PDB file of C-alpha atoms in Angstrom:
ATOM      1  CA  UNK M1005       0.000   0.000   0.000  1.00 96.00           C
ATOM      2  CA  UNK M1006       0.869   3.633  -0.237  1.00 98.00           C
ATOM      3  CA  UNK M1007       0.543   5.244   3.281  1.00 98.00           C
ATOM      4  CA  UNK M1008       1.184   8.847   3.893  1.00 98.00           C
ATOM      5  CA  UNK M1009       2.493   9.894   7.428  1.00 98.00           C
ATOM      6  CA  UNK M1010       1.275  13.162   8.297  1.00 98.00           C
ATOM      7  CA  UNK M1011       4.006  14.190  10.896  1.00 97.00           C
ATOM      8  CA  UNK M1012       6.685  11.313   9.666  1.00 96.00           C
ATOM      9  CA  UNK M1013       9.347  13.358  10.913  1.00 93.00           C
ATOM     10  CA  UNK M1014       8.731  13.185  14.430  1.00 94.00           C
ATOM     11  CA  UNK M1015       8.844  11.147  17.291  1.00 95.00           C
ATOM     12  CA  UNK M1016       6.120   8.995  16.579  1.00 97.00           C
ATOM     13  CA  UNK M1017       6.066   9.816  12.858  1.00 97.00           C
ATOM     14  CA  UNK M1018      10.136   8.690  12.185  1.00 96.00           C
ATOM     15  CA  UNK M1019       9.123   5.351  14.123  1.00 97.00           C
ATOM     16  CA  UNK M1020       5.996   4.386  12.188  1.00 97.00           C
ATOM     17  CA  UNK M1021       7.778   5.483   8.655  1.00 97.00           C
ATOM     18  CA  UNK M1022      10.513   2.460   9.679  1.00 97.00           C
ATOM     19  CA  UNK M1023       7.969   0.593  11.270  1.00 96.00           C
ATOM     20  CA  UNK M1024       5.706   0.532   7.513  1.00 98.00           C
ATOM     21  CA  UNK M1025       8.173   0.634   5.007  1.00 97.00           C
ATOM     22  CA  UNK M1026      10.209  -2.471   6.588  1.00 96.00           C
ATOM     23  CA  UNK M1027       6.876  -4.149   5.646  1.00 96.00           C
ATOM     24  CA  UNK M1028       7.343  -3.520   2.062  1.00 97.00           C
ATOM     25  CA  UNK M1029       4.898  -0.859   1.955  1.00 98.00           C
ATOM     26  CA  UNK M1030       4.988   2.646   0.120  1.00 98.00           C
ATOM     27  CA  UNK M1031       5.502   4.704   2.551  1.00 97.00           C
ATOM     28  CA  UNK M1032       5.473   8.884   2.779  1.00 97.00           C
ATOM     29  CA  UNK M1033       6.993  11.176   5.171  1.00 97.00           C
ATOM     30  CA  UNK M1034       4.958  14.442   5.215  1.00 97.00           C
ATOM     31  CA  UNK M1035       6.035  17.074   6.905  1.00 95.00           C
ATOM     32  CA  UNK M1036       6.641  20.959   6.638  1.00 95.00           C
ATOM     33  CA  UNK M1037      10.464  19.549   6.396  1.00 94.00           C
ATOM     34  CA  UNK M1038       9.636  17.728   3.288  1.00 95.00           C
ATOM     35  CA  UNK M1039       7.572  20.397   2.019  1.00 96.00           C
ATOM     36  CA  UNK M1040       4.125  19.411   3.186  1.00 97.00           C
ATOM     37  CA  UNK M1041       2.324  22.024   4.779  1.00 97.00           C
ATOM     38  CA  UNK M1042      -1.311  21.135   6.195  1.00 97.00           C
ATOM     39  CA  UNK M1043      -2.259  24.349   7.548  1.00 97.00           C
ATOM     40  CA  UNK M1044      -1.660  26.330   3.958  1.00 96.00           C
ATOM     41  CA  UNK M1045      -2.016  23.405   1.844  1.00 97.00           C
ATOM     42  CA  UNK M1046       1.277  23.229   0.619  1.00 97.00           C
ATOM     43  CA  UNK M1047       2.281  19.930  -0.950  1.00 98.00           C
ATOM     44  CA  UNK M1048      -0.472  18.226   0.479  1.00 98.00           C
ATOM     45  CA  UNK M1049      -2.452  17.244  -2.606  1.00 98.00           C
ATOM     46  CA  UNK M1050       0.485  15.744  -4.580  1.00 97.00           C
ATOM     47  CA  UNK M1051       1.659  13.815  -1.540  1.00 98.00           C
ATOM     48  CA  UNK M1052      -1.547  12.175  -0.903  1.00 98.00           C
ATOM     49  CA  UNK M1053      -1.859  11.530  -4.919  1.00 98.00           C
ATOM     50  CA  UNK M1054      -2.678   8.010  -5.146  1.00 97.00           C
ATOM     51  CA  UNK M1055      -2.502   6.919  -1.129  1.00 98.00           C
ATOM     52  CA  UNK M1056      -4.362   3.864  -0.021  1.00 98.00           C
ATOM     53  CA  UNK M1057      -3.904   5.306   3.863  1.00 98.00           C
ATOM     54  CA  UNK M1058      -3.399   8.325   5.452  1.00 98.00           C
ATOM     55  CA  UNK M1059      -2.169   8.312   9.093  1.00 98.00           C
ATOM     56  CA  UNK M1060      -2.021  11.979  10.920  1.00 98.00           C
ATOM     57  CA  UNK M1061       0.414  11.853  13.969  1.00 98.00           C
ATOM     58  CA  UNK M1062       1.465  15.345  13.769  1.00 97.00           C
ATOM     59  CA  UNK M1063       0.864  17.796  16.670  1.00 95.00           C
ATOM     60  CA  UNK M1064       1.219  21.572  17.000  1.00 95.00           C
ATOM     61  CA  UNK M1065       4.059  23.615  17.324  1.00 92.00           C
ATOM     62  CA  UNK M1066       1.733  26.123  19.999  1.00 92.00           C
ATOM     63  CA  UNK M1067       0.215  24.204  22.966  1.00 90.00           C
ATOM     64  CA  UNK M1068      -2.159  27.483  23.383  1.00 94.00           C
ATOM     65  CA  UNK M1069      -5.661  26.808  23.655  1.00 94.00           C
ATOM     66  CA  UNK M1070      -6.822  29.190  20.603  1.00 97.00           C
ATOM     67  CA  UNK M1071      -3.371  28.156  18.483  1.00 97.00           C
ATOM     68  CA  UNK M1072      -3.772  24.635  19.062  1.00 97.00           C
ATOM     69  CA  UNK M1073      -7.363  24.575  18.112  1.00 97.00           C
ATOM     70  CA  UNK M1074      -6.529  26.207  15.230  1.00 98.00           C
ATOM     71  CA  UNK M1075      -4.179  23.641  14.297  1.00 98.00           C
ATOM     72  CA  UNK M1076      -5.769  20.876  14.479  1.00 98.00           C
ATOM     73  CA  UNK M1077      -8.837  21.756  13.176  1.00 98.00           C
ATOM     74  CA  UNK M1078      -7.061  23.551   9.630  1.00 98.00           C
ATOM     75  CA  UNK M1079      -4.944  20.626   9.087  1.00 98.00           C
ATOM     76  CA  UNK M1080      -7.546  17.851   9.387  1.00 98.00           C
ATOM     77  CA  UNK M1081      -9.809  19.216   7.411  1.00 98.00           C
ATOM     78  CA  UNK M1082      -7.138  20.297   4.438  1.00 98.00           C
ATOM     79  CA  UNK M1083      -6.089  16.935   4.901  1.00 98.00           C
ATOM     80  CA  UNK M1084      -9.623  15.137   4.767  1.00 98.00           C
ATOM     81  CA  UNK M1085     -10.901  16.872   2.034  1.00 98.00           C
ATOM     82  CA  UNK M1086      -7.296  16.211   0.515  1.00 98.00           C
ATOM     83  CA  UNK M1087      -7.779  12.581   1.431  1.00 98.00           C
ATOM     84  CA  UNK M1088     -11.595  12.705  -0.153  1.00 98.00           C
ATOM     85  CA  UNK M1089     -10.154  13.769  -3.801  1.00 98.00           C
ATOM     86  CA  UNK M1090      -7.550  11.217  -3.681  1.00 98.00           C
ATOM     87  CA  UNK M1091      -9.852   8.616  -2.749  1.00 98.00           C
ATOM     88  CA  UNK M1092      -8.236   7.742   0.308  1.00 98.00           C
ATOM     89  CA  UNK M1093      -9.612   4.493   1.869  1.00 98.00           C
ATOM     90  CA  UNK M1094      -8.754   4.563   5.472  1.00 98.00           C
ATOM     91  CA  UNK M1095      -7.705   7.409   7.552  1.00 98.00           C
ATOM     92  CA  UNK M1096      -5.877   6.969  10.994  1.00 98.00           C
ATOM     93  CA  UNK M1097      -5.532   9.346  13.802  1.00 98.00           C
ATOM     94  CA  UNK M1098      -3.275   8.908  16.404  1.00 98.00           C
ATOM     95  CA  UNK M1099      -4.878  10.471  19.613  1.00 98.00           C
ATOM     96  CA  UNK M1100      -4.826  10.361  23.685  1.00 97.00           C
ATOM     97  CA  UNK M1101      -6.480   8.315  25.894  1.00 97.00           C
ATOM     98  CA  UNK M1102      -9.147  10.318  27.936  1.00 95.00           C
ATOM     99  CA  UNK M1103      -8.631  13.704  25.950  1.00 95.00           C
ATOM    100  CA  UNK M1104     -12.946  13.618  26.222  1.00 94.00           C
ATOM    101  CA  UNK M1105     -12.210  13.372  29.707  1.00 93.00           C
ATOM    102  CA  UNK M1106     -10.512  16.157  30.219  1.00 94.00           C
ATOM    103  CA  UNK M1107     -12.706  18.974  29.010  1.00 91.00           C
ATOM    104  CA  UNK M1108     -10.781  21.793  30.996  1.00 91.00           C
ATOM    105  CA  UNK M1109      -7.828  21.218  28.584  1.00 94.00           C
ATOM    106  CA  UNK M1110      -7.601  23.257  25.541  1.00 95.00           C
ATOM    107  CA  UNK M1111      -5.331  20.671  23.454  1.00 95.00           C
ATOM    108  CA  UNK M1112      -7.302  17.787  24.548  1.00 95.00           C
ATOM    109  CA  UNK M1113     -10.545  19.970  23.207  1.00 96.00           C
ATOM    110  CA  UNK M1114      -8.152  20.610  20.354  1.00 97.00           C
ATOM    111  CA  UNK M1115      -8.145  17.016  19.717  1.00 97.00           C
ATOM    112  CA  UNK M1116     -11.787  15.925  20.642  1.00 97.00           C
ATOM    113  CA  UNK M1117     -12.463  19.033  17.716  1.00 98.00           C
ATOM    114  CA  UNK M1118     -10.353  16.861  15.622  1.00 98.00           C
ATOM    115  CA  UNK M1119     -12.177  14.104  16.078  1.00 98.00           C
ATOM    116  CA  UNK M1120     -15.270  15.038  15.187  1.00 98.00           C
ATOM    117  CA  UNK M1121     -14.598  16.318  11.625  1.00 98.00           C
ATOM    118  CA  UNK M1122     -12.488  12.629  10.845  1.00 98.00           C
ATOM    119  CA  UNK M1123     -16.066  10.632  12.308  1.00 98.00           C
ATOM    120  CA  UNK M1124     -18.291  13.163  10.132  1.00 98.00           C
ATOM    121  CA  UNK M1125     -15.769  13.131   7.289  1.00 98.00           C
ATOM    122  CA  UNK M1126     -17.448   9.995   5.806  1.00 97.00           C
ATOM    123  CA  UNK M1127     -13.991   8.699   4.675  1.00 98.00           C
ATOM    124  CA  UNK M1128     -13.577   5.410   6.922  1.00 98.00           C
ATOM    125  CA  UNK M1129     -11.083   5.904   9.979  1.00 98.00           C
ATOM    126  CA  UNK M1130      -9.751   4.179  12.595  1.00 98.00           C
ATOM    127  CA  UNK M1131      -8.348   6.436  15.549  1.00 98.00           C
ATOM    128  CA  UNK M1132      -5.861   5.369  18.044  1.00 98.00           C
ATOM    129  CA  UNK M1133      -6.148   6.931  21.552  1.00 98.00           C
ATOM    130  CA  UNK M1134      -2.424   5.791  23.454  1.00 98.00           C
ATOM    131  CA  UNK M1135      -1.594   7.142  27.167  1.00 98.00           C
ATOM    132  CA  UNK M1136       1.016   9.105  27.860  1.00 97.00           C
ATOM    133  CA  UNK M1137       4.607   8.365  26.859  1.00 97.00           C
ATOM    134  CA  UNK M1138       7.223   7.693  29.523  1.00 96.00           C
ATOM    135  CA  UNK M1139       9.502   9.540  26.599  1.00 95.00           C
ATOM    136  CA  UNK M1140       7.632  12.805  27.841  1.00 95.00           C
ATOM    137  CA  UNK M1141       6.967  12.262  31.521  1.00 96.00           C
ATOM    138  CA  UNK M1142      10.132  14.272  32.468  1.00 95.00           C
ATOM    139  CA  UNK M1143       8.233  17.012  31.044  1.00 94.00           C
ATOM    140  CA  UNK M1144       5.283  16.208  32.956  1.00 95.00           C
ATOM    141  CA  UNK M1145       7.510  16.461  35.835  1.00 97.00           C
ATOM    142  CA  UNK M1146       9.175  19.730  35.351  1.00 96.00           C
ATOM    143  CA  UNK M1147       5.511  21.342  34.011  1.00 94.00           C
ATOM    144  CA  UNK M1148       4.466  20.819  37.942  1.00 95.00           C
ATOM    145  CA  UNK M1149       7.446  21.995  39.541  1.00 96.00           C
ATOM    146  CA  UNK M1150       7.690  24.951  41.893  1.00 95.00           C
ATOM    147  CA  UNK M1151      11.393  25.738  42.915  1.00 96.00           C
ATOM    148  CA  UNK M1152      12.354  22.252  44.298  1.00 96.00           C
ATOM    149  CA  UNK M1153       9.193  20.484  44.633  1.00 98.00           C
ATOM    150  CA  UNK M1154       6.897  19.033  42.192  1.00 98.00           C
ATOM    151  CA  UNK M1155       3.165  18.590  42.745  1.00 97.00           C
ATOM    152  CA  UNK M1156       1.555  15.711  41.317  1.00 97.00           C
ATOM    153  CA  UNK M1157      -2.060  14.345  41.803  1.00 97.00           C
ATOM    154  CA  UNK M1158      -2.241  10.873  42.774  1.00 98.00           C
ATOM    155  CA  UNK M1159      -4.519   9.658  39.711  1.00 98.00           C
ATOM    156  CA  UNK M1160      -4.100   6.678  37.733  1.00 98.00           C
ATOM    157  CA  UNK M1161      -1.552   6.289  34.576  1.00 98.00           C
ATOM    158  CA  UNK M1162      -0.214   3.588  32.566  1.00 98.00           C
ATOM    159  CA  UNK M1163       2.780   5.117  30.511  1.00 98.00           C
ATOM    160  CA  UNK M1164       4.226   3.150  27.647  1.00 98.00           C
ATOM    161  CA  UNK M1165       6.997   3.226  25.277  1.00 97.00           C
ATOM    162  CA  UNK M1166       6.663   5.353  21.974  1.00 97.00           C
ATOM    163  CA  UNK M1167       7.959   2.427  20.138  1.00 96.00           C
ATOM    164  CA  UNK M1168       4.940   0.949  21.328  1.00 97.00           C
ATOM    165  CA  UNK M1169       2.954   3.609  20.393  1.00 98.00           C
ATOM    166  CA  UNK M1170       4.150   3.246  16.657  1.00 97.00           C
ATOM    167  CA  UNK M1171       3.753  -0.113  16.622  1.00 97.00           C
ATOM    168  CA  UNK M1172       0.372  -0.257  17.469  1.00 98.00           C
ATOM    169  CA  UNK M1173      -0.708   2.680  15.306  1.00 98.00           C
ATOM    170  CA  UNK M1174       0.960   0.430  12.114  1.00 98.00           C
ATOM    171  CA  UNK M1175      -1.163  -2.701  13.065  1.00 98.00           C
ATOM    172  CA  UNK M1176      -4.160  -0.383  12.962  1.00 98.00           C
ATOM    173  CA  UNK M1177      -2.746   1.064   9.730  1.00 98.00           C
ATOM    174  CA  UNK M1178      -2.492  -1.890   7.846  1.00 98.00           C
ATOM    175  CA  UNK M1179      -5.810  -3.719   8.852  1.00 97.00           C
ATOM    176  CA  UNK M1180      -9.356  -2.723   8.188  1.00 98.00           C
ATOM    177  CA  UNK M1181     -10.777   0.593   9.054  1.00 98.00           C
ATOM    178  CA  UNK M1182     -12.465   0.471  12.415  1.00 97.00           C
ATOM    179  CA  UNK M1183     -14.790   3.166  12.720  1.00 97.00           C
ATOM    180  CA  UNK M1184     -14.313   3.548  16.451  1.00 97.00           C
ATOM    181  CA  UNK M1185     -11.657   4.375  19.402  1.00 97.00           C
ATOM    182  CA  UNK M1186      -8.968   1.539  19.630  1.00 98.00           C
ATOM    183  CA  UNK M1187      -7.109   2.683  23.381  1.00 98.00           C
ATOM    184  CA  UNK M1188      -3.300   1.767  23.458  1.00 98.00           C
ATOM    185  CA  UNK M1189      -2.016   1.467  26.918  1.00 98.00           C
ATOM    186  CA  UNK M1190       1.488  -0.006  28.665  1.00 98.00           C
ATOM    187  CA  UNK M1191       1.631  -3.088  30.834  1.00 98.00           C
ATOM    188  CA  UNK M1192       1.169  -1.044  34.006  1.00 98.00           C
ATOM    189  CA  UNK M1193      -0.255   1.484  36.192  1.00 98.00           C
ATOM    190  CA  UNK M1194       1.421   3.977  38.584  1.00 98.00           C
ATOM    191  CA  UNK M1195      -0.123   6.395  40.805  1.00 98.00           C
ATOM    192  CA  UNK M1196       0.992   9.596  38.961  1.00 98.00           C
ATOM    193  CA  UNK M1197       2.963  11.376  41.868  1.00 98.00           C
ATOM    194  CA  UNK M1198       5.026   8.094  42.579  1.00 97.00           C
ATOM    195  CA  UNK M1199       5.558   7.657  38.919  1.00 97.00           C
ATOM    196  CA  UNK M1200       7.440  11.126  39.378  1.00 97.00           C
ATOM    197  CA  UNK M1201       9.448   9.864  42.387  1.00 97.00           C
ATOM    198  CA  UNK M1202      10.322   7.083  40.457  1.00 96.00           C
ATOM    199  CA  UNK M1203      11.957   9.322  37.522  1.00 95.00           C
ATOM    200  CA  UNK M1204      13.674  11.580  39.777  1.00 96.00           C
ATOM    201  CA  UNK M1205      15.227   8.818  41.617  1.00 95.00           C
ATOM    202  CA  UNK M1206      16.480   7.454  38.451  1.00 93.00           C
ATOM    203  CA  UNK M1207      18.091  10.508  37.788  1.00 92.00           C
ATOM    204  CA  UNK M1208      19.567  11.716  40.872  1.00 95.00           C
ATOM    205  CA  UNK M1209      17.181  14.656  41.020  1.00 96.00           C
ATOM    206  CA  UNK M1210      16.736  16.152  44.538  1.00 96.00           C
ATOM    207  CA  UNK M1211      13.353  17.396  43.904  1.00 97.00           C
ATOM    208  CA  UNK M1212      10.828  15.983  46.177  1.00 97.00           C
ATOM    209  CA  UNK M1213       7.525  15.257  44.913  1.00 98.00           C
ATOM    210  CA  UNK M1214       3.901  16.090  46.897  1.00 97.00           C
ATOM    211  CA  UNK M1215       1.066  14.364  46.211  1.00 98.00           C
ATOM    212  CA  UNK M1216      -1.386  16.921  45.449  1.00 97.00           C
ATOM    213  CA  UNK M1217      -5.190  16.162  44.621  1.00 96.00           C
ATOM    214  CA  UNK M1218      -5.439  19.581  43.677  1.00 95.00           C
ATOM    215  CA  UNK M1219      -2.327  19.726  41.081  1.00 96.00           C
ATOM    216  CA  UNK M1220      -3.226  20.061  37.498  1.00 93.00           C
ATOM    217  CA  UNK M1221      -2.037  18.385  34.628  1.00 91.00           C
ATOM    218  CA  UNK M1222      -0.945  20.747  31.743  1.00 84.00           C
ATOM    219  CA  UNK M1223      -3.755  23.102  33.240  1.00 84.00           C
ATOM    220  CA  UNK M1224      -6.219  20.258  33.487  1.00 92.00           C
ATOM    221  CA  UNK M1225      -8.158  18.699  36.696  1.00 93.00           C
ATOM    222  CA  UNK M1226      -7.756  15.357  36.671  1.00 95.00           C
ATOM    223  CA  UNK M1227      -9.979  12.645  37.815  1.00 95.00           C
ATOM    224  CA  UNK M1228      -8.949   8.879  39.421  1.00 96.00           C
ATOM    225  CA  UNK M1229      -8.656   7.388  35.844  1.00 96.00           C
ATOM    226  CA  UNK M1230      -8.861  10.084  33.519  1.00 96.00           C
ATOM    227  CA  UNK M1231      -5.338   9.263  31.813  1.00 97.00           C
ATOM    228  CA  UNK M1232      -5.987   5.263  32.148  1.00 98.00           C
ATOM    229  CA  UNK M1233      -7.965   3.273  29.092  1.00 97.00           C
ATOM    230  CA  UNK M1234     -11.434   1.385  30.048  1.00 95.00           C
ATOM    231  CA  UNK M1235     -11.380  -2.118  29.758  1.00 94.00           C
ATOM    232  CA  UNK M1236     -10.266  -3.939  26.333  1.00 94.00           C
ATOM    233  CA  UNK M1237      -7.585  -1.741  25.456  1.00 97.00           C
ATOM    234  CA  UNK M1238      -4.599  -3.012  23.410  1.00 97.00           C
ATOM    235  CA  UNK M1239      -1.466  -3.545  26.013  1.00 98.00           C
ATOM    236  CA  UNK M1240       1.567  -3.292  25.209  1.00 97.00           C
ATOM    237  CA  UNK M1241       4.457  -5.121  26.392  1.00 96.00           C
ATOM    238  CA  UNK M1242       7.257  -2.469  27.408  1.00 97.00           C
ATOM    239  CA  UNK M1243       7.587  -1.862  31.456  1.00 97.00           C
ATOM    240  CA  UNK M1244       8.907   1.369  32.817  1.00 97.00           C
ATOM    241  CA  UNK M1245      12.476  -0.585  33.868  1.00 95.00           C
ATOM    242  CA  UNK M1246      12.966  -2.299  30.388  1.00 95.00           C
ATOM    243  CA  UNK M1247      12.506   1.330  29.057  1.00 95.00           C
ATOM    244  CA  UNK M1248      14.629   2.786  31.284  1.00 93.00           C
ATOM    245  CA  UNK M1249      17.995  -0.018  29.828  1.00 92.00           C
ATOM    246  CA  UNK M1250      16.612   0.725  26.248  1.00 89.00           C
ATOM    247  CA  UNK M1251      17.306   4.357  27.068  1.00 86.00           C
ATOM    248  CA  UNK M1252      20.363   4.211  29.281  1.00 83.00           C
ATOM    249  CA  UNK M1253      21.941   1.532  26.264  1.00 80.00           C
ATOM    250  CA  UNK M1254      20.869   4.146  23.362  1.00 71.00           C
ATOM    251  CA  UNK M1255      22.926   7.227  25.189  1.00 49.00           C
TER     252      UNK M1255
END
């Protein structure tokens, strides 16, 4: 098949470009680097010229509530009507797990918004909603920190490996459109604010963590098991300590 990655240039995107084409399939990088631009159009037609799949895991350069909004909403719907001239026959969107949870968060609004136009596009779609990334929960980490402390609510989350992520979003890919949520998850949960303790410790960091049911999350309140899937979801199989050799090995 021809598959265009929306976003094949980044974290997820570089994985899932490997990930397809070492399946023998035709597989696109699109990206503002290679000259695809989904928020003026740029490039995006001939790119998606004779695609069998389209599979959108790019994200904004602005996390701010109007920007990111903006973004999402633009590029999905140059890209769906994009994918609706070229015939496109299955469109995947990689998403997050409880972003309609989370209503007090403008990017996971952002991506609900998104959503909605790829379900009333009429083109048939599978999305993928995957929990947080332990790649990013360093960031999560310094995002709640105030001087030497960080506050964390102690809610529910079940990190995995972005490998993981793009492996799961190129077995959704490759089989028959869904037309519903398919929730990614790793093989276990943490209570968020020990999650952080267990980073820090890893890294020597002297901050101390509080467990605060009033911290927010990017902005957000969060509930018990607003960043967990529901029952059913896809697990995958890398734990926070066999991520933690992959990384320390890669450096």
């Amino acid at each position: 098949m021809k598959i265009v990655v929306i976003g094949g240039s980044g974290l997820i995107g570089s994985k899932l470009v490997d990930s397809l084409a070492a399946q023998g399939h035709e597989t696109v990088p699109a990206s503002p680097k290679t000259g695809v631009n989904t928020l003026t159009g740029e490039g995006v037609a001939e790119a998606l010229s004779g695609a069998d799949v389209v599979v959108d895991v790019s994200n904004s350069p602005s996390f701010e509530d109007a920007a990111v909004l903006e973004f999402f909403e633009t590029s999905t719907r140059t890209l769906l009507a994009a994918s609706a001239d070229a015939g496109v026959g299955h469109y995947v969107a990689l998403s997050i797990v409880g972003c309609d949870r989370i209503p007090d968060s403008g990017y996971m609004r952002a991506k609900v918004a998104q959503e909605k136009l790829i379900v009333a596009s009429g083109i048939p779609y599978s999305l993928v909603h995957a929990t947080q990334f332990f790649e990013f929960v360093q960031g999560i980490i310094d995002a709640a920190t105030d001087g030497e402390t960080v506050h964390l609510a102690p809610v529910l989350i079940q990190p995995m490996a972005a490998d993981d992520v793009a492996a799961a979003v190129a077995d959704v890919v490759v089989g028959a459109p869904t037309s519903s949520v398919v929730e990614v998850a790793g093989p276990e949960q943490f209570r968020l604010d020990e999650l952080g303790r267990s980073v820090l410790a890893a890294r020597q960091d002297p901050r101390s963590v509080v467990a605060d049911p009033d911290a927010r999350y990017f902005g957000a309140e969060l509930g018990e098991r607003s960043l967990v899937p529901a029952d059913g979801a896809r697990i995958a199989g890398t734990r926070l300590d066999d991520w933690r050799t992959r990384a320390s090995r890669g450096k």
